[in-house]
Amino acid sequence: MSDSSSHQDSASQEQAPQQEVQIHYRSDYRPYPYDIERVHLAFDLAPNATVVDTTLTIQRKTDADDEEPLRLDGVDLELMSIAIDGRVLDESEYRLIEDGLEVLNPPQSFELSTKVKISPDTNTSLEGLYLSSGKYCTQCEAEGFRKITFYPDRPDVMSTFTVRIEADAKEFPHLLSNGNRIEHGDLEGGKHFAVWEDPFKKPSYLFALCAGDYDLLTSSFSTMTGREVRLEIYVDKGKLDQCHHAMESLKKAMKWDEEVFGLEYDLDIYMIVAVGDFNMGAMENKGLNIFNTKYVLASQDTATDTDFIDVEAVIGHEYFHNWTGNRVTCRDWFQLSLKEGLTVFRDQEFTADQTDHGVKRIEDVKVIRSHQFAEDAGPMAHPIRPDSYIEMNNFYTVTVYNKGAEIIRMYQTLLGRDGFKRGLDVYFERHDGEAVTCEDFVRAMEDGNSYDLKQFRRWYSQAGTPEVEIKSQYDGDKRQITFTMKQSCPPTPGQEDKAPFHIPIKIGLLDDLGNDITLKPLALGETDARVEGDIVHLTQAEQSVTFDDVPETITPSILREFSAPVKLKYDYSLKELIFLFAHDSDAFNRWQAGQELFSRIIFGLCAQLEAGEALVFDESLVNATKNLLDDNELDGQFKSLALTIPGVSTLIEQVSSINIDHLIEARNFVKRQLAEALELDLLLHYQTNHHVGDFEQDKESVAKRALAGTCLSYLMTLEKEDVYQLALKQLDNANNMTDASTALQLIVHSHYDDKLKVAEEFYQKWQNEELVVNKWLAIMATDPSDETIDRIESLLDHPSFELKNPNKVRSLIGAFTGANPAQFHRGDGRGYRYLARQIKALYAVNPQVSALLTGAFNRWRKFDSARQVLMREQLEDILKMPELSKDVYEIASKALK
Ligand code: B3K
Ligand code: ZN
């Protein structure tokens, strides 16, 4: 079958009727009528003519209709032969359909053999089997396996796989697939083969194959029951010295999962292959993880402290999937958060245990506030368990992943650590080896704890960010404080009215010395919220809670640890915020108080700009910041976070519409005013924290680098020659990528005359280290100056750029749209036109990555009317493109709805 253009996306063309786009609904789920008991795959690898021989052992389910044909998915496959039990089928016995094949009147139980030809070399979608940089690699989640062979490509069809790979021995000395290698040997004509068997049943999305000539790092791990597991990391030639951190991270993750959750690895071998051309971060294929190089390679010279932490986190994430995702998988893709929310939660806890709980919590909430709140308030808003999709790949979202993780975190808050663990134990006992639903997970939590989660389930079905408005009233005679709480949730596409959520609100009350007082909740009446420990359970649209024995000078600290993914509205006075910023024992809320201070001041300045007034700086921030800076008890990493002004994307989500020019001007003004007021302190802290000499990577050194970087970034706003020289010196003397890239970014984003020369020298030095070049691209793309648009235009033709490589696209185009608000939102619309041109150039090459870029237009309605028109025009234009991918179509059309 030459199925070629798989989605006849006429719907994406202007004149085409929208109803031709297939929408998938959660409510349409039907079990697959057949069991696939065994899968045998044989690959004869060749760039344009890889032959895949597949034998499926099939059994019709007893309750299935025997009239029903056997339907298999298949995209871009050329069918060479098809047989049942060795008998070749004639054309009346099967039918090629759009994106698949039907076998008519199949027997009850049989072996189906198909032979197809595919072309990995021309597969630029990086989905299915593809050849890039001389190596074969697969990506099957969500629906890539159908580009490899005809198969029921859905996660609830689980089977055991045996895979034979045959290829040229010299070019592809390593032939890898899932499970254990049971056979290998040489063949005629310089070829060789390997056979792999995976004893665990798995869905097709966890299938993987890699073939190439790699460098290999090996090690081993002894599990809690004393089994030795061989660990292997495969990387491009010459990169071996950059994989040690990944290997150590893997061992830490394996140990951590045993210690914290009692979960042990189950195969004798665990392999990781790092590839440079990859659509996302990594993929948890059973026993054979495939990683983006960005999340494996790390050395002092080439990777920043953040990169090191990210590598550890992603290695952990994929490893943790072995239980939460692979052993227990999803029934259908609407249940994606079942594995992703849970696994993100697990990787967050892992990182917190390796680093610092408060700092990690702040980092995670920043993602929620800047990205997830935006998604929840935009055209793509969906519950963590979506009800429908056009292209599943568009639903690997910050909602499914990160909000999903927040929902999991709330179970732990409600049930306690032990209770959460009990629930998980029930989940694994009941469902090991199965493909299940979010509902199954909730039930396991309920049954493990005898806890009613009926209302809590709404977090799975309702989209949007709930808003919680709290007011307090102090009764001096009774020495009681009463909080009245109201919750609401704005309408989202397809969901007008929302029922109240079960929202756990962690609370603290600080006395005038900043110490937490003991909470004494009073149960007064019907409308009172239940309180357990320091958790207030808000379950109705409106409820109140009263605490007894409270001194008048109390300062409440509400939503500690960000105990629920909501927007809190509480009318703190400036004085209270400053007090919390100085004293709150909850790291998250201490940071949050500072962020709210910053936000208020920035929006106050915006109002001044709106009114045409001269900007007046609110001095209250100066002392608060100075005290924080000088607090010797505080961790440098925390200080650095607390001193960082909320980003533009976070600020945007705090108001209903935005004058972007004013917002940026006000934000810059605050930074510069603070730098002027605190110049000497900042300089002092820069000097004491910036370290020259031997490189260390302990917690303290990392924190010092972070704080030094933040201080320097404030100082740079002063535009002083001696500060430029400091940055240049840091860059020249750097013996690590954290210091080097921080300095480079500050220089390139400044008005320093020779900044382009500095940038060029950096590029020349690092041009052969792809991951560093990607950092360089991102730094160039995020320079807020007006010339950036011309520069990023010519960078498209620069040797460092390659449209087919997702990392490059994300570094140049993604960074520009996501982290350069001043230039992306240029009033003349050039930023928008630039983005639209790249989407048009990319959608046929790589639908997934171009859809990701399209999302940058999602918040267009928030901007002034001139910019709205400019963005809308680009979206309309994109929708007129011939044979637009359904990925981009879904994002662009929903944005315009
Ligand atoms: N499960 C993969 C993501 C697959 C994305 C498909 N578009 C990586 C992860 O979440 O661990
Ligand atoms: Zn995942």
PDB file of C-alpha atoms and ligand atoms in Angstrom, residues 127 139-143 205-206 278-284 314 317-318 321 333 336 339-340 343-344 391-394 396 401 848, ligand 1:
ATOM      1  CA  GLU A 127       7.802   9.246  14.595  1.00  0.00           C
ATOM      2  CA  GLN A 139       9.520   6.786  18.503  1.00  0.00           C
ATOM      3  CA  CYS A 140       6.190   5.049  18.877  1.00  0.00           C
ATOM      4  CA  GLU A 141       4.262   6.927  21.524  1.00  0.00           C
ATOM      5  CA  ALA A 142       1.554   7.880  20.934  1.00  0.00           C
ATOM      6  CA  GLU A 143       0.753   6.380  17.527  1.00  0.00           C
ATOM      7  CA  TYR A 205       3.858   2.408  21.996  1.00  0.00           C
ATOM      8  CA  LEU A 206       6.624   0.954  24.205  1.00  0.00           C
ATOM      9  CA  PHE A 278      14.280  13.701  18.910  1.00  0.00           C
ATOM     10  CA  ASN A 279      10.886  15.335  19.199  1.00  0.00           C
ATOM     11  CA  MET A 280      10.779  15.483  22.966  1.00  0.00           C
ATOM     12  CA  GLY A 281      12.886  14.878  26.063  1.00  0.00           C
ATOM     13  CA  ALA A 282      12.966  11.111  26.255  1.00  0.00           C
ATOM     14  CA  MET A 283      10.907   7.947  25.889  1.00  0.00           C
ATOM     15  CA  GLU A 284      10.387   5.161  28.388  1.00  0.00           C
ATOM     16  CA  VAL A 314      14.486  13.043  33.176  1.00  0.00           C
ATOM     17  CA  HIS A 317      11.226  10.174  35.106  1.00  0.00           C
ATOM     18  CA  GLU A 318      11.782   7.570  32.398  1.00  0.00           C
ATOM     19  CA  HIS A 321       7.743   4.911  34.136  1.00  0.00           C
ATOM     20  CA  TRP A 333      -4.817   7.952  25.392  1.00  0.00           C
ATOM     21  CA  LEU A 336      -2.485   9.735  29.643  1.00  0.00           C
ATOM     22  CA  LYS A 339       0.984   7.579  33.815  1.00  0.00           C
ATOM     23  CA  GLU A 340       2.326  11.076  33.160  1.00  0.00           C
ATOM     24  CA  THR A 343       5.382   9.908  36.970  1.00  0.00           C
ATOM     25  CA  VAL A 344       6.006  13.663  36.963  1.00  0.00           C
ATOM     26  CA  GLU A 391      -4.220  14.769  17.236  1.00  0.00           C
ATOM     27  CA  MET A 392      -3.141  12.929  20.362  1.00  0.00           C
ATOM     28  CA  ASN A 393       0.374  14.320  20.217  1.00  0.00           C
ATOM     29  CA  ASN A 394      -1.105  17.745  20.931  1.00  0.00           C
ATOM     30  CA  TYR A 396       1.186  15.834  25.861  1.00  0.00           C
ATOM     31  CA  TYR A 401       1.734  16.330  32.885  1.00  0.00           C
ATOM     32  CA  GLN A 848       4.581  17.639  16.067  1.00  0.00           C
TER      33      GLN A 848
HETATM   34  N1  B3K B   1       6.083   9.302  27.223  1.00  0.00           N
HETATM   35  C1  B3K B   1       7.008  10.157  26.518  1.00  0.00           C
HETATM   36  C2  B3K B   1       6.345  11.231  25.755  1.00  0.00           C
HETATM   37  C3  B3K B   1       5.809  10.821  24.439  1.00  0.00           C
HETATM   38  C4  B3K B   1       5.333  12.010  23.655  1.00  0.00           C
HETATM   39  C5  B3K B   1       4.653  11.639  22.389  1.00  0.00           C
HETATM   40  N2  B3K B   1       4.308  12.794  21.593  1.00  0.00           N
HETATM   41  C6  B3K B   1       8.033  10.739  27.433  1.00  0.00           C
HETATM   42  C7  B3K B   1       7.655  10.871  28.847  1.00  0.00           C
HETATM   43  O1  B3K B   1       6.685  11.498  29.219  1.00  0.00           O
HETATM   44  O2  B3K B   1       8.338  10.306  29.654  1.00  0.00           O
END
